[in-house]
Coordinates of C-alpha atoms and ligand atoms in Angstrom, one line a residue:
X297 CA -34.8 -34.5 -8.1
X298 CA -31.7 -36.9 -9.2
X299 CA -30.2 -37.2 -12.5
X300 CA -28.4 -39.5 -13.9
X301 CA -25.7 -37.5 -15.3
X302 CA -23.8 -40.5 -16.0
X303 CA -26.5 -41.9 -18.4
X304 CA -27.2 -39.1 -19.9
X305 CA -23.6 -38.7 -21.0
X306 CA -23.5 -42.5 -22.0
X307 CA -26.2 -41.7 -24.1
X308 CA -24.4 -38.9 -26.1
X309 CA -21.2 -41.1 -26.6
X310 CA -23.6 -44.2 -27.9
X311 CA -24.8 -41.5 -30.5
X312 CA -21.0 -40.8 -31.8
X313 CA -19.8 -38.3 -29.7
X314 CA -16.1 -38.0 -29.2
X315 CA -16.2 -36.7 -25.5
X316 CA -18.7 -35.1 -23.3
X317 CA -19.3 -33.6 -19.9
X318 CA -21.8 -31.7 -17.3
X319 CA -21.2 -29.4 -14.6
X320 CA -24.7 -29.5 -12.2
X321 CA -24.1 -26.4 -9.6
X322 CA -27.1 -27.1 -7.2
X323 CA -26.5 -23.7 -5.9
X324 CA -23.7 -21.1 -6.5
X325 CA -24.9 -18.3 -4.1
X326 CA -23.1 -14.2 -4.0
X327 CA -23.9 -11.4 -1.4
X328 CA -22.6 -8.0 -2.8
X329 CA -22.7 -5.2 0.7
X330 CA -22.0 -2.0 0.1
X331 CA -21.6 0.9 2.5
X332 CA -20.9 4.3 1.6
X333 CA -20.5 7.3 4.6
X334 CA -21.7 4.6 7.2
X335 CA -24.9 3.9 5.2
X336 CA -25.9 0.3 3.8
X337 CA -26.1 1.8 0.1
X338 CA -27.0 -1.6 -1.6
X339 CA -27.4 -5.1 -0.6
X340 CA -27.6 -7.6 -4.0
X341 CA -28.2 -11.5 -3.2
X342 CA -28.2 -13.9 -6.3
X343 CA -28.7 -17.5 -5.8
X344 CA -28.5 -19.8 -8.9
X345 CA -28.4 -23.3 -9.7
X346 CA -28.7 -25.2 -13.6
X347 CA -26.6 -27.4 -15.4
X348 CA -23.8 -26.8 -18.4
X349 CA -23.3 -29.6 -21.3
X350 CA -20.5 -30.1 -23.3
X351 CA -19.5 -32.3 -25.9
X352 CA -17.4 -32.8 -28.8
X353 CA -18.8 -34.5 -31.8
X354 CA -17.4 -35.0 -35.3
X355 CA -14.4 -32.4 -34.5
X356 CA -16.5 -29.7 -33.1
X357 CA -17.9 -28.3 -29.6
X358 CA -21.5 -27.8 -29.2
X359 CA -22.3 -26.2 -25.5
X360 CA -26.3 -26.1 -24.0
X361 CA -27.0 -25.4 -20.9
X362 CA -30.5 -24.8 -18.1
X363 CA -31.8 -24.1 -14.7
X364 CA -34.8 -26.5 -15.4
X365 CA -33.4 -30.3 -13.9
X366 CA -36.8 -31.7 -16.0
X367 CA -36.0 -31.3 -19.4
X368 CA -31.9 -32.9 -18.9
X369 CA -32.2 -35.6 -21.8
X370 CA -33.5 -32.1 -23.8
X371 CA -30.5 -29.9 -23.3
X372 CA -27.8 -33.1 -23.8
X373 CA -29.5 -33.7 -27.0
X374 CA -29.4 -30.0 -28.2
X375 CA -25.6 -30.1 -26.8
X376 CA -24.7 -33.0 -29.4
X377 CA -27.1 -30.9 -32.0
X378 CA -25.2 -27.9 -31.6
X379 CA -22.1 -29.6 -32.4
X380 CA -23.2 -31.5 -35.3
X381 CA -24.1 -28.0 -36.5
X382 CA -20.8 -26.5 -35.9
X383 CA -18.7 -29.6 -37.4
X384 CA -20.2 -27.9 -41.1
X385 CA -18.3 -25.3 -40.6
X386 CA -15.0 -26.1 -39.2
X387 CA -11.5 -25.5 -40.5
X388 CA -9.6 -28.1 -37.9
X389 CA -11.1 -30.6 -36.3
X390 CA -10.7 -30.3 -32.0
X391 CA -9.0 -32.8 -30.3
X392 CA -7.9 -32.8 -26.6
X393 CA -4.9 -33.7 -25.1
X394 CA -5.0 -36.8 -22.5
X395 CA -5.4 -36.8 -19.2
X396 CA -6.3 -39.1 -16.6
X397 CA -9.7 -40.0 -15.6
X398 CA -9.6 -38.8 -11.9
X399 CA -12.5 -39.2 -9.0
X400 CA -11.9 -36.2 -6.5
X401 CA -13.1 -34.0 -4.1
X402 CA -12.3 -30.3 -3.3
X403 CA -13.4 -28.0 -0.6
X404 CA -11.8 -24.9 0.1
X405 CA -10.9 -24.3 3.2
X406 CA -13.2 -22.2 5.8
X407 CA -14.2 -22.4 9.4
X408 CA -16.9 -19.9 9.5
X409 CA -19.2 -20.1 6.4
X410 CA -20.2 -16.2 6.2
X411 CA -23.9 -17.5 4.7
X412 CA -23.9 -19.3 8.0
X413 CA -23.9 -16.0 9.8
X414 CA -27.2 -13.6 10.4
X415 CA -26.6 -10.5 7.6
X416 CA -26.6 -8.3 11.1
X417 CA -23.8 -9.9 12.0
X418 CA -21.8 -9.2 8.3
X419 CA -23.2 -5.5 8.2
X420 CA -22.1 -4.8 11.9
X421 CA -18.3 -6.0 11.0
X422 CA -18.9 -3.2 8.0
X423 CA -20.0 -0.5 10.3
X424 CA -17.2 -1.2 12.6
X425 CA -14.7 -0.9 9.4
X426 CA -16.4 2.0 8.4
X427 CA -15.9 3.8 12.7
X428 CA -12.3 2.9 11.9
X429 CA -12.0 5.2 9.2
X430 CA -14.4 7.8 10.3
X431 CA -12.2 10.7 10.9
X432 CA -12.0 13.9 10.5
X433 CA -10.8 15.0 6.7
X434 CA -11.9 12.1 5.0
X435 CA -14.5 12.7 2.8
X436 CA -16.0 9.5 1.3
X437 CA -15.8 6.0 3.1
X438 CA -16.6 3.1 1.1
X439 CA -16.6 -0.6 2.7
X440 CA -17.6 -3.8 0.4
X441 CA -17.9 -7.0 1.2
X442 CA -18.8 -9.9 -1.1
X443 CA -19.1 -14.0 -0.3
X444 CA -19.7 -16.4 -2.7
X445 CA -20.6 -19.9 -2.0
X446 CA -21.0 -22.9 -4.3
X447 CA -21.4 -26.6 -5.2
X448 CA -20.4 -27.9 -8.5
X449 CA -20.7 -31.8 -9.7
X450 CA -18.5 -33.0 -12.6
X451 CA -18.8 -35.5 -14.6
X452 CA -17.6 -36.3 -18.1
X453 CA -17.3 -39.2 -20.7
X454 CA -14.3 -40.3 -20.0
X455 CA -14.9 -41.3 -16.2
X456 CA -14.2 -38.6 -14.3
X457 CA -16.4 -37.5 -11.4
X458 CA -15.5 -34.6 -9.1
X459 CA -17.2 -32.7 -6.4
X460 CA -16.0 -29.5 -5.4
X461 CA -17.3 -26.5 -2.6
X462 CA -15.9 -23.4 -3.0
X463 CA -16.1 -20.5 -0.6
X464 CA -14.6 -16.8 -0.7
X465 CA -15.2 -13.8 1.1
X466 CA -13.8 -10.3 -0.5
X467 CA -13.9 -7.4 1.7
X468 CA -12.6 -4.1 1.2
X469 CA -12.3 -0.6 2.4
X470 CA -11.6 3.2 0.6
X471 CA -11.1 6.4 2.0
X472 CA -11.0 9.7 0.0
X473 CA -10.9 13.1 0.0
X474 CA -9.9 16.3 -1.6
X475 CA -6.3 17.4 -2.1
X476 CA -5.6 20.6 -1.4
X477 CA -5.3 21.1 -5.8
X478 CA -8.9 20.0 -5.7
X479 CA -7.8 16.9 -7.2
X480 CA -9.6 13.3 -5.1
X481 CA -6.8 11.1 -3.4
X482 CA -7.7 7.7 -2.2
X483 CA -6.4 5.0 -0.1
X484 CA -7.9 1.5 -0.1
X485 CA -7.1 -1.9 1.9
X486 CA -7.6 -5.4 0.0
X487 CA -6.6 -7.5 3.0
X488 CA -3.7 -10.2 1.1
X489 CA -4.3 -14.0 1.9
X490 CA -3.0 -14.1 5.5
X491 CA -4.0 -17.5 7.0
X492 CA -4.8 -20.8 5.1
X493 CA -8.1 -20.3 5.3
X494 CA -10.9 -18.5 3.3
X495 CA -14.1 -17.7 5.6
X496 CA -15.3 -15.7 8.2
X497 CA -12.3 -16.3 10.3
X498 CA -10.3 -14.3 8.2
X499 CA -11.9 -11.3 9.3
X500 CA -9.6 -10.1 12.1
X501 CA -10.9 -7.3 13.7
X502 CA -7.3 -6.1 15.0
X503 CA -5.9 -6.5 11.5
X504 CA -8.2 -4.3 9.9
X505 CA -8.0 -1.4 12.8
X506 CA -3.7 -2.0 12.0
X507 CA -4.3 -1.3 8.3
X508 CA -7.2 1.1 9.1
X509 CA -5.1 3.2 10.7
X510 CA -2.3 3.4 7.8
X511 CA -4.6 4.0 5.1
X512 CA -5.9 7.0 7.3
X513 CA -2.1 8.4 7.6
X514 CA -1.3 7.3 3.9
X515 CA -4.6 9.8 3.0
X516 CA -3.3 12.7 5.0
X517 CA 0.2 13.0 3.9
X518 CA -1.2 12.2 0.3
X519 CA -3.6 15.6 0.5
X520 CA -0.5 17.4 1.3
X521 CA 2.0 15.9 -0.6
X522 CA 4.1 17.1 -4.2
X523 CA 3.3 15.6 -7.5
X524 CA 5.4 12.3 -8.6
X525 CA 7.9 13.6 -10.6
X526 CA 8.8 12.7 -14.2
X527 CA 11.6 11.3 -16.1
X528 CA 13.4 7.8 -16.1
X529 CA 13.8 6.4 -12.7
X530 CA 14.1 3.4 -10.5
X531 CA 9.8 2.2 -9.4
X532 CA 9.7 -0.7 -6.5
X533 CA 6.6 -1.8 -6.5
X534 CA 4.3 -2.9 -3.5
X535 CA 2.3 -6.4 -4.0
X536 CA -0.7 -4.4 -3.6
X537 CA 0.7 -2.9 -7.1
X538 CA 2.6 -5.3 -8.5
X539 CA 0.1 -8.1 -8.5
X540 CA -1.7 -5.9 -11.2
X541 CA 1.1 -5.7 -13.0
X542 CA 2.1 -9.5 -13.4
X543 CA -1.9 -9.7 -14.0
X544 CA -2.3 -7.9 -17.2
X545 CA 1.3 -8.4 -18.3
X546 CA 2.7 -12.2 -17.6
X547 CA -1.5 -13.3 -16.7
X548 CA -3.6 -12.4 -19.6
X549 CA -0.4 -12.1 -22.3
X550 CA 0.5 -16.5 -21.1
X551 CA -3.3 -17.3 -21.6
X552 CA -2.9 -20.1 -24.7
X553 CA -6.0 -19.4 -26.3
X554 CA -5.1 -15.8 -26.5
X555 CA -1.7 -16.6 -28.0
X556 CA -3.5 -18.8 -30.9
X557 CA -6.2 -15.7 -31.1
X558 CA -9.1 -16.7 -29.9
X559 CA -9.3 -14.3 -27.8
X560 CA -8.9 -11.1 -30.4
X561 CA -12.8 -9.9 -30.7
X562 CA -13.3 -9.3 -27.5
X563 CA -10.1 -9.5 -24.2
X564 CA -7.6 -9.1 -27.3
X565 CA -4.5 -11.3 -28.0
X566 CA -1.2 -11.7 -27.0
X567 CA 2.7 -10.4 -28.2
X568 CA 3.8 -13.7 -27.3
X569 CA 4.0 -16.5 -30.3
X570 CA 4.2 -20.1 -30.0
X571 CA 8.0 -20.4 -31.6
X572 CA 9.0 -18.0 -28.3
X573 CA 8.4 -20.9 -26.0
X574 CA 11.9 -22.0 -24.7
X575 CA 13.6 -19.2 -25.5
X576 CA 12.0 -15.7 -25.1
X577 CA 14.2 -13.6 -22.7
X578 CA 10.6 -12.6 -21.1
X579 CA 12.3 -10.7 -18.0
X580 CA 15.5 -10.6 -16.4
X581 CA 17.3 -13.4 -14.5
X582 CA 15.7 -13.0 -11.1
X583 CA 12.4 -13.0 -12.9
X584 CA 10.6 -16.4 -11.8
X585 CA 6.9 -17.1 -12.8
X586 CA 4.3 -19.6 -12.5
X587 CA 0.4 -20.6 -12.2
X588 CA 0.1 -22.3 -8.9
X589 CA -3.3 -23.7 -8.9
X590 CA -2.6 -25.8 -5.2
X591 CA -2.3 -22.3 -2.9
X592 CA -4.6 -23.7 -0.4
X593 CA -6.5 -19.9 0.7
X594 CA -6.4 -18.7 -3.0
X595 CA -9.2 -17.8 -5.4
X596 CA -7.5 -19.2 -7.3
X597 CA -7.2 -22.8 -6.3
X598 CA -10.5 -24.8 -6.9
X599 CA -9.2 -28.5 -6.6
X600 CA -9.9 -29.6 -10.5
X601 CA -10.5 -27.3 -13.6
X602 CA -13.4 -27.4 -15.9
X603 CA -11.6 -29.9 -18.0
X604 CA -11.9 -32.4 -15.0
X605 CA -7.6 -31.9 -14.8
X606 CA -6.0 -31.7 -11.3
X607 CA -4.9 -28.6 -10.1
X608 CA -0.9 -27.9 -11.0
X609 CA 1.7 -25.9 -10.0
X610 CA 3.8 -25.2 -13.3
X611 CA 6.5 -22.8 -14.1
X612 CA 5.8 -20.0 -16.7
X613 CA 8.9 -17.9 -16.8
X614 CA 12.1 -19.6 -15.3
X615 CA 15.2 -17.4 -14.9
X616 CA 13.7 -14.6 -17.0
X617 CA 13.2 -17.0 -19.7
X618 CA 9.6 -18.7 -21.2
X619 CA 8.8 -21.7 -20.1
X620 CA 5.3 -22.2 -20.3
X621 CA 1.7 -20.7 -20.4
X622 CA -1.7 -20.9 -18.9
X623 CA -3.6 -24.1 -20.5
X624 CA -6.5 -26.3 -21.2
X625 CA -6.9 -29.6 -23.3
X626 CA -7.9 -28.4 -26.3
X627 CA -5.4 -25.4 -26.8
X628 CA -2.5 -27.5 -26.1
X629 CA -3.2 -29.9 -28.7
X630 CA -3.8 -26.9 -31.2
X631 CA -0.6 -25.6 -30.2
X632 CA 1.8 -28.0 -30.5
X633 CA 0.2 -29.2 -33.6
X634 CA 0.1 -25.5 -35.3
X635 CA 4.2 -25.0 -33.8
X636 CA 5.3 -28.7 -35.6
X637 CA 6.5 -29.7 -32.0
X638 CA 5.5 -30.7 -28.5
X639 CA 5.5 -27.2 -26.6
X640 CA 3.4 -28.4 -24.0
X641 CA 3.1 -31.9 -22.5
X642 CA -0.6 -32.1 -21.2
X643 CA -3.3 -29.5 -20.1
X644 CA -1.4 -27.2 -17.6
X645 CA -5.4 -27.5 -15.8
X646 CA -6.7 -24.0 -16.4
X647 CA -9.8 -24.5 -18.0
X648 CA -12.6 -22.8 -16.0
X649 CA -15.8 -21.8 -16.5
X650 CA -17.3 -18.7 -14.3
X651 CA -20.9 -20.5 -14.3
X652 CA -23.1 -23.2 -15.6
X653 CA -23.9 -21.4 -18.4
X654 CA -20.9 -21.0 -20.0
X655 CA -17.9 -22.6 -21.7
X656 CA -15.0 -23.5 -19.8
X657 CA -12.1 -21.5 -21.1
X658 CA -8.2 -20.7 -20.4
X659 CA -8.2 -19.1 -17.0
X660 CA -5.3 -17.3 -14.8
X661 CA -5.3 -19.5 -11.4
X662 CA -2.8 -17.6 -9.0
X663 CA -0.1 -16.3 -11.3
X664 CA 2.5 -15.8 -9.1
X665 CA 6.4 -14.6 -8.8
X666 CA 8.4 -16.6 -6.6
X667 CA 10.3 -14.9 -3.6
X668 CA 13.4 -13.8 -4.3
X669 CA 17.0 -13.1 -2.3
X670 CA 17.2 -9.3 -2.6
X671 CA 16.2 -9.1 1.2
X672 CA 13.2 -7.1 2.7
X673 CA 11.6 -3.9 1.7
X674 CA 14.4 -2.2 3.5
X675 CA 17.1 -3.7 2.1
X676 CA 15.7 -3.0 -1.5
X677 CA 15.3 0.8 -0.5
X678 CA 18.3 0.8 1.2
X679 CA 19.9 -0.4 -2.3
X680 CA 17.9 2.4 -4.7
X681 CA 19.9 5.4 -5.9
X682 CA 16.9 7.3 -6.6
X683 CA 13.0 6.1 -7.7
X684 CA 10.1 6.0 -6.3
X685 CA 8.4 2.9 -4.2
X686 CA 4.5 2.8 -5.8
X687 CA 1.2 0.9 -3.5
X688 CA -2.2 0.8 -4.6
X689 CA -3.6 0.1 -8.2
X690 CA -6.1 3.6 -9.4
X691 CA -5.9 2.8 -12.9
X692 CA -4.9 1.0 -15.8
X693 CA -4.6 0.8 -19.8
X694 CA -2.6 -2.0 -21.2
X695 CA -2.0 -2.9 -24.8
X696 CA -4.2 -5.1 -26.9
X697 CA -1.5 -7.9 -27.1
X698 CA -0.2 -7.0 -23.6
X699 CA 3.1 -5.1 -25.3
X700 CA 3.0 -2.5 -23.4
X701 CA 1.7 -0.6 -20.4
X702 CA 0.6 2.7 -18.3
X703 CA -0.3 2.1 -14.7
X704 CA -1.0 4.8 -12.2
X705 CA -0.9 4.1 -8.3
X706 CA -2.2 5.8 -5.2
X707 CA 0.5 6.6 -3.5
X708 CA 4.3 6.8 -3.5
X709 CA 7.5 7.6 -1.5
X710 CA 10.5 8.8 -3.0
X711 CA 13.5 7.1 -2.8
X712 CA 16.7 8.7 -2.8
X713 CA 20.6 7.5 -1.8
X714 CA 19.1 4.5 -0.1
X715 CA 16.6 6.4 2.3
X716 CA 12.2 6.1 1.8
X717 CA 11.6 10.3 1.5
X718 CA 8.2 11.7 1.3
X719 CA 4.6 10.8 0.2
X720 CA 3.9 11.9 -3.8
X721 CA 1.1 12.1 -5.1
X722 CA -0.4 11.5 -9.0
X723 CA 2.1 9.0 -9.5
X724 CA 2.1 7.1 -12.8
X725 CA 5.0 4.8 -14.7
X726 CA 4.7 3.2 -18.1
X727 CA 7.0 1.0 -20.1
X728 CA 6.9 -2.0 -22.8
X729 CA 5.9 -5.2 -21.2
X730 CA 9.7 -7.1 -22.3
X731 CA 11.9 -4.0 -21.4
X732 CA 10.1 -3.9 -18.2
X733 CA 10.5 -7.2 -17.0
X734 CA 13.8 -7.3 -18.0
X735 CA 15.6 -4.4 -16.1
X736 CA 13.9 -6.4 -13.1
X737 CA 16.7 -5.3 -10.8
X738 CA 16.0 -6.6 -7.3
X739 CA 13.4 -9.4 -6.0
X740 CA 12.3 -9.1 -2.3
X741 CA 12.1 -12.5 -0.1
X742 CA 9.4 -14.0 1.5
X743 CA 8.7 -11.3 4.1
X744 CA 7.9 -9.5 1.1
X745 CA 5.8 -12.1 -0.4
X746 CA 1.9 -11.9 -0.7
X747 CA -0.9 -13.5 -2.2
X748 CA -3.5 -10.8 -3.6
X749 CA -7.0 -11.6 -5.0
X750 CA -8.5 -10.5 -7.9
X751 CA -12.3 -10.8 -8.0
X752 CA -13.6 -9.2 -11.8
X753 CA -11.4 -10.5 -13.9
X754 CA -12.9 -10.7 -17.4
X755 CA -12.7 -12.6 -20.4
X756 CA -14.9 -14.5 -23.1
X757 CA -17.5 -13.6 -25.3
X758 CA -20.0 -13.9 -24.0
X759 CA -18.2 -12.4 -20.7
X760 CA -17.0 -14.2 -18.1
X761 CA -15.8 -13.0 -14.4
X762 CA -13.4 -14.9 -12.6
X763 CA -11.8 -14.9 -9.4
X764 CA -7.9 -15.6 -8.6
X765 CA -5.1 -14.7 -7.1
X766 CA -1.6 -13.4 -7.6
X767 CA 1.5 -14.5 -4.9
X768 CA 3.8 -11.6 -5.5
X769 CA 7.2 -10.3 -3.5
X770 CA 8.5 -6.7 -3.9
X771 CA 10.0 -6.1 -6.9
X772 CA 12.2 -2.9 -8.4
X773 CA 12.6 -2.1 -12.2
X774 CA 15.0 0.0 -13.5
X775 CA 15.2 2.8 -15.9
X776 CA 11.3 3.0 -16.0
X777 CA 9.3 6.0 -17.1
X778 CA 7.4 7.6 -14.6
X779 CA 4.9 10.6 -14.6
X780 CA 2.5 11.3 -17.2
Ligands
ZN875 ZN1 -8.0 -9.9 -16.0

């Protein structure tokens, strides 16, 4: 069946509203494999397609949305009744900041479409991943594998109309066992970005028996090795770590809606406040941040945001100081009308929706830290008097406004006089998000540099889960608190 989405937003606009758009996905599609001890323990296919409407009438949104393409005129009309219900009750009325009405087409980049292959083909790759961890001593093997494919049409009111085809593939494998305290250890492998594309390709079979091979040593020492120990000490901090951290501390704490608290029933808010922009001493010098939207082989590039604004590459934290913050239309207009100046000069693109059937709102894309000139891993370690070097996110508790944190890790080393000592185990650091960032002592270069993936995040009410990515170098802190 074809719509007219054009005419049906035409329609809205000729009734008085202000703005409106759709987003038709004709089919978003997600296979979730998961193997456990070799065995395929679930296998969950979703396939989805419908339509999200939009618009902005006397001051306020109203949203509707369906999977049924017959009844379109219905669900615009309840759209533009849902806002006409909502302007009753506003304080301030919405208003958008400008942008230019742009005609585009995105597709991430893939050479082997994994929905192309036979699932015998996918769950053979996992049983090979799983025989490369099959050894002696480790007790639980877990493999996953997700791929998500989609098509989503945009269109909105003020002439925009953008195409985009998004692929992904995120696999993963964990190995576990007992420590000889009876306590679990685990090691895990989240392959990073490597090539410039995002399919099939990706999954290099020589790569994963490389990495296979160093979790498997990484889990034996680990069952063997001392507890971290405590007290104030230097922590250098793997990307496989440190992406976490500049997700839940610079990521969720720069997201503008949060900052203006629209985000405090549910994902919480944010320390940062709007008269910081400019001049908050966020981090250290060497501390450089930014949301990179154009990262060609990152979840979090998707070509156009939900606001119909072209992907951006802006700066968030320039030489340790705030710069800027994760944006869409309508919170940048809020904001620099609530602060009495411009802060922000136009959407920063970063309005996304997680599917049809729900509003677009502010969105991490990749939230990256630039390379720095501190030199590789080795020359960092070679450079620490004594701390320990932490890899692999186990858990995580973070303050309502992002203030303050307590990670722990899967592994670590200590380092001591310049040399990377033993594997200790239990590790754990914790500090206030500001102090933390700025005893930022030492930023790795671009042999250092990679870009993770996060695929759960969560936000909204009601929830959303997104998918991004974080570009990240080595970093070390100083003076942090570890243990506990
Ligand atoms: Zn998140």
């Amino acid at each position: 069946m074809t719509v007219d989405w054009k005419k049906q937003i035409r329609r809205l606009t000729d009734q008085g509203a202000a703005y409106a758009d759709v987003r038709y996905y004709p089919k978003e599609e997600e296979d979730i494999l998961f193997m456990w001890n070799g065995n395929l323990l679930a296998f969950d296919r979703s396939e989805t397609s419908g339509f999200g409407v939009r618009v902005l009438a006397d001051g306020a949104w109203g949203f509707a949305a369906s999977s049924n393409l017959t009844g379109v005129a219905d669900t615009f009309d309840r759209a533009l009744e849902n806002a006409k219900a909502a302007a009753r009750r506003i304080t301030r009325p919405i208003r958008l900041a400008d942008k230019d009405a742009l005609s585009g087409r995105f597709e991430s980049p893939c050479e082997i479409d994994p929905f192309e292959l036979p699932l015998a083909d996918r769950v053979a790759m996992m049983k090979d991943l799983d025989s490369m961890v099959n050894q002696a001593g480790v007790e639980q093997r877990r493999v996953q594998m997700s791929t998500v494919r989609k098509t989503i049409f945009y269109y909105d009111s003020e002439g925009a109309e953008i195409e985009k085809r998004i692929h992904d593939i995120y696999p993963s494998i964990h190995v576990a066992a007992m420590d000889k305290d009876g306590v679990q250890q685990e090691r895990k492998y989240l392959p990073p970005r490597l090539g410039p594309t995002r399919g099939w390709e990706t999954m290099d079979r020589g790569h994963w028996q490389g990495e296979a091979e160093r979790i498997l040593g990484d889990l034996s020492e680990l069952l063997q090795a001392p507890p971290c120990p405590k007290g104030r000490m230097s922590v250098i901090l793997m990307p496989d770590m440190m992406f976490l951290q500049v997700h839940e501390t610079i990521g969720h704490a720069l997201e503008l809606d949060r900052i203006l608290g629209y985000e405090l029933s549910f994902a919480g808010g944010s320390f940062v406040r709007l008269e910081d922009f400019g001049k908050l001493q966020y981090g250290s010098k060497k501390l450089n941040a930014r949301a990179d939207a154009t990262l060609i082989n990152s979840p979090g590039s998707f070509g156009y945001d939900d606001d119909g604004v072209k992907a951006q590459d802006r700066m968030l934290i320039r030489d340790g100081i705030l710069v800027g913050a994760i944006t869409s239309r309508q919170m940048v207009t809020e904001a620099n009308e609530k602060a009495g100046r411009q802060i922000f000069d136009g959407s920063g693109g970063a309005c996304r929706s997680c599917a049809f059937n729900r509003v677009p709102i502010e969105r991490m894309t990749n939230i990256n830290v630039d390379p720095g000139n501190d030199g590789s891993l080795e020359d960092i370690i070679g450079k620490t008097e004594r701390g320990v070097l932490l890899s692999g996110e186990k858990s995580w508790s973070i303050g309502s406004n992002r203030e303050q944190f307590h990670f722990a890790t899967d592994i670590g080393w200590l380092v001591e006089d310049g040399q990377k000592k033993g594997v200790v185990k239990n590790c754990a650091y914790s500090g206030m998000t500001l102090d933390f960032y700025r005893s930022l002592s030492a930023v790795g270069d671009q042999s250092t540099w990679q870009v993770q993936y996060v695929d759960n995040c969560g936000k909204g009410v009601p929830g959303q889960v997104m998918q991004l990515g974080h570009g990240v170098p080595v970093c070390r802190f100083d003076h942090v608190k570890v243990g506990d």
